[in-house]
Amino acid sequence: MIFPSFFRSIRTRFLVAGLAAVLLSGGLGVFLAATAQRQIHRQLRANAASIAQQTAFVMAPLVAFDSRNEINKALSLLQANPDFAYAQVSDEEGTRLASVGNVPSGPCGKDGPWQILEQGRLLNLKTPIVDGGKTWGCLQLGISRERAYHDAAQIWMTMLGAAALAMLLTLVGSLYLSRSIAYPIARLADAVSRARNGDWEAPIDVHNRDEIGRLAENFQHTLSELRRTTVSKTYVDDIIQSMVESLIVIDAQRTIRTANHSTCSLLGYQQHEMIGLPIERITSDLRFFDAAGLKKSSWNNEEVEYITREGQRIPVAISVAPMRSGGNGMICVAQDMRERKRVERELLHAKETAEAANRAKSVFLANMSHEIRTPLNAILGYSQLMLRDPSLRPETKENLNIINRSGSHLLTVINDVLDMSKIEAGRVQLHPVAFDLGGLLEDLAAMFRLRAHDKGLTFEVLVDEGHALSIVADEGKIRQVLMNLLGNAVKFTERGGIKLQASLTEREGWMWLSVAVEDTGVGVAEAEQSKLFQPFAQTQSGLDTQAGTGLGLAISREFSRAMGGNVTMRSTVGEGSVFHFEVPVQWSDSSAFSRKTINRRVTGLQLDKPAPRILIVDDEPNNRGWLSKLLVALGFLVRNAENGEAAVRLWQEWKPQLILMDVRMPVMNGLEATRKIRAHPEGTKPVIIALSASALDQDKSSVMQSGMDGFLSKPCREDELLRTLQAHLRLDYIYADEQPDPHAKSVGTAKPSHDFESLKSLGPELISKLQQAILNGEKHAIDELILRAAKSDAQSASTLKGLADRYEYDALLHLLEEVCT
Amino acid sequence: MKRFCFTLALVFFLALGSADGKREEKFVVIVNPSNHFDALSRSKLSYLFLRKVSRWPWGAEVDPIDLKAQEPARQQFTKEVLGTTEEQLAQYWIDQRVTRGVGPPVEARDVATAKALVAARPGAIAYIPASAVDGTVKVIQVQP
């Protein structure tokens, strides 16, 4: 039903309906009133006619008998009628016989027609009086219409009054209805539309007690219930718009339906521009917006690029989830990743810089060690070589020994620093090999027994039987650890002795080698014990001795830990310390070890087969020099090459059995030369041993990959070199019949075989001179005095010499004082 | 009609002259004792017997009664009161019967019957010889 717009209000409709009812009833009233009026007048006329005819009928004999009295009486009876106005009776001649009231003039003869005339407020009737076929006269009768008019007017008045009243009532009624129905409904409608627009707080101003009131009350209840149980749209909007993260909602067609303020500012759009944009406009990576895929799982913190209005790409982390209400909608929260990306780049850059710096440090260390080792190689090599000269004066020989020992010490320091840097770089690599544990222990015992005795200390070795067995472990590191522990024990002990205990036990499925080094030295204060194993942190006693790098124990512990073991210590100040070293090892089935070789001096080759050809390749003439001198002296055939290219050429024409190959060389380095030789059909024959000053294990592995058979680090020790040659060429050496170490074979419970009583024989003069020289720090004088002492007591002198060589002047003085007393 | 009235008046005057001359065996007009009139003019009587007036002023039906034509009272009444002859009268009633459907008055068998009818009927009017009058009827004067 279509209404004109003004009909859309219920109030207007009430008014219009009321008005229509009023008009209808008014019209009906007018119609009824008019009908009634007509009826009244018709009735009046009918009555008047009837009265006139009755009167005429009665009048006929009266006129005929000419009885005037009767006529007058009859006329006066008519006056009883309230509408009566006048009456007159005339005879047939027109003569007036009788009359009542005010008769208008006019003829009324016997020929006068019957007539009824309405004249103003009167109804005039003229009736002939007839009887017996004869017209006796004429009756004129006047009937007043006053009452009829009055009645009609009254009807009209009543009607109009009723219509007015009805109109009034209708108006009042529709006003009342509109007030009591339309007005509250309108207010309720206002409240509903306010609530729809989010204004839930406004009260509903409807206080009816009828159905509308109940409706309003229920609506109010529902509203407050909703307000309590749900958050308003504006509240949710506020949350969405206040979010720091970008939030968009897309529908099944992947069109943006909602985008919050953060999204707009991130992408440079206005909010209204974003609504309806396809998702393709803001990102090209659509795999996260697959509604079907989302059913299975939602995406969390995926990296995507958003495209701004200007086309700039912004990295964001998005999380996409399907809308719970279904309908394939998706909600997508994104976080600006630019800052995080920048930090990541910076971190990466910092990490790369740090790594580069660390690499540079390692390379620097390697280079430095190379640079230091190369000249050391010459120093040690030549000093060792010179010592072989039997024509040397003892003095010169001793000087050479000092050079040699100092060089060795320097080498140890460099090795320590390098080891420590490897440990710090986490580059400790294990090289387990099968080796003879008994041999190792014997070597160490022999080495340190001498030094202990030199210092006037007892040296006791307690080793379980059956340790002349081979085990698999990193021999080099075990040796280094034990040398360090023993070295420390000797260094920090002035009185008493040192005890070395070793045992192999099986535990936790492993064979454990445990070695205890016990001394009666100064001991370590409890407060210092924790610092003991820290690199570069020397204890007070360590600082007092002014020797060492302070790295020894740190390296020992790190090495043993790298091998799966540990170094621990127990100490009491003034009583001594016990260092306990424990490491897991494996049995080895190999037993091909030549023992008891270390202390024997090689003087030449067994000449039962042709002398092996050895090619020495080194760019440094000094290194080539001492190596070739050493080997030639022993009976090897030696030739030299100054770089890899020359080496390959020389190999082809000379075919040496073994090549000592320096790794770093100009023109062609050792690795490349090795590869060239190995590529040759006969290239597999020669044994190639690398000589490298590089201490880095990675260099070692690249050396092995290139096809070399062994590795000797420069500067190489003579015995090491000779042992390597022996192993690879299956050689037999001739050993010098040197003075055997009196304790070398007495592995077991050895007692100090030497007391310092003999020193007394030196004489008080020499001793006091020596003391003086020591106190003055005159090395030459000390050495000279010890040499003089050696003439009377060689053994005591060698003890003194050992101490002096190691600058252990304290021990020296202590010893001398003891002798004097 | 004017001509008829003129003739009637002439007859009436002639009859008066002759009656004055004889004065014997006069008829009288009688009515029921309830009748209001005491005297009636000859014209009024003729209206009644010629049925020109059908009701008495008080409403009673006018009921004229004639005697037989051979009765001298009738002849006398026709001549003196109605002022006409029997032939004219017969002609009048034929006209009346045709035009109005009204016939002549009832004819009594004899004088006694006429008198009894008048006594019985309130609107009745008759004429009888004066000798036959008794207390059952009322005599009204015939005025000229």
PDB file of C-alpha atoms in Angstrom, chain A residues 609 612 657-660 678 685-690 704 708-712 720-731 733:
ATOM      1  CA  LYS A 609     120.007 -50.888   1.548  1.00  0.00           C
ATOM      2  CA  PRO A 612     116.798 -43.074   0.351  1.00  0.00           C
ATOM      3  CA  GLN A 657     111.182 -41.718  -2.410  1.00  0.00           C
ATOM      4  CA  LEU A 658     110.138 -38.931  -0.066  1.00  0.00           C
ATOM      5  CA  ILE A 659     109.430 -35.256  -0.430  1.00  0.00           C
ATOM      6  CA  LEU A 660     109.422 -32.799   2.454  1.00  0.00           C
ATOM      7  CA  ARG A 678      99.660 -37.236  -7.657  1.00  0.00           C
ATOM      8  CA  LYS A 685     104.881 -43.654  -5.366  1.00  0.00           C
ATOM      9  CA  PRO A 686     106.602 -40.900  -3.412  1.00  0.00           C
ATOM     10  CA  VAL A 687     105.777 -40.208   0.173  1.00  0.00           C
ATOM     11  CA  ILE A 688     105.031 -36.538   0.581  1.00  0.00           C
ATOM     12  CA  ILE A 689     105.277 -34.975   4.026  1.00  0.00           C
ATOM     13  CA  ALA A 690     104.065 -31.465   4.513  1.00  0.00           C
ATOM     14  CA  MET A 704      95.815 -34.142   3.802  1.00  0.00           C
ATOM     15  CA  MET A 708     100.036 -35.730   1.249  1.00  0.00           C
ATOM     16  CA  ASP A 709     100.915 -38.586   3.571  1.00  0.00           C
ATOM     17  CA  GLY A 710     101.977 -36.751   6.693  1.00  0.00           C
ATOM     18  CA  PHE A 711     102.361 -33.465   8.391  1.00  0.00           C
ATOM     19  CA  LEU A 712     105.251 -31.918  10.264  1.00  0.00           C
ATOM     20  CA  GLU A 720     110.124 -36.014  15.281  1.00  0.00           C
ATOM     21  CA  LEU A 721     111.449 -35.668  11.748  1.00  0.00           C
ATOM     22  CA  LEU A 722     113.583 -38.764  12.046  1.00  0.00           C
ATOM     23  CA  ARG A 723     110.730 -40.793  13.495  1.00  0.00           C
ATOM     24  CA  THR A 724     108.436 -39.720  10.677  1.00  0.00           C
ATOM     25  CA  LEU A 725     111.028 -40.680   8.072  1.00  0.00           C
ATOM     26  CA  GLN A 726     111.526 -43.996   9.817  1.00  0.00           C
ATOM     27  CA  ALA A 727     107.813 -44.733   9.824  1.00  0.00           C
ATOM     28  CA  HIS A 728     107.246 -43.904   6.175  1.00  0.00           C
ATOM     29  CA  LEU A 729     110.481 -45.325   4.673  1.00  0.00           C
ATOM     30  CA  ARG A 730     110.878 -48.340   7.022  1.00  0.00           C
ATOM     31  CA  LEU A 731     114.362 -47.332   7.957  1.00  0.00           C
ATOM     32  CA  TYR A 733     118.874 -46.088  12.291  1.00  0.00           C
TER      33      TYR A 733
END
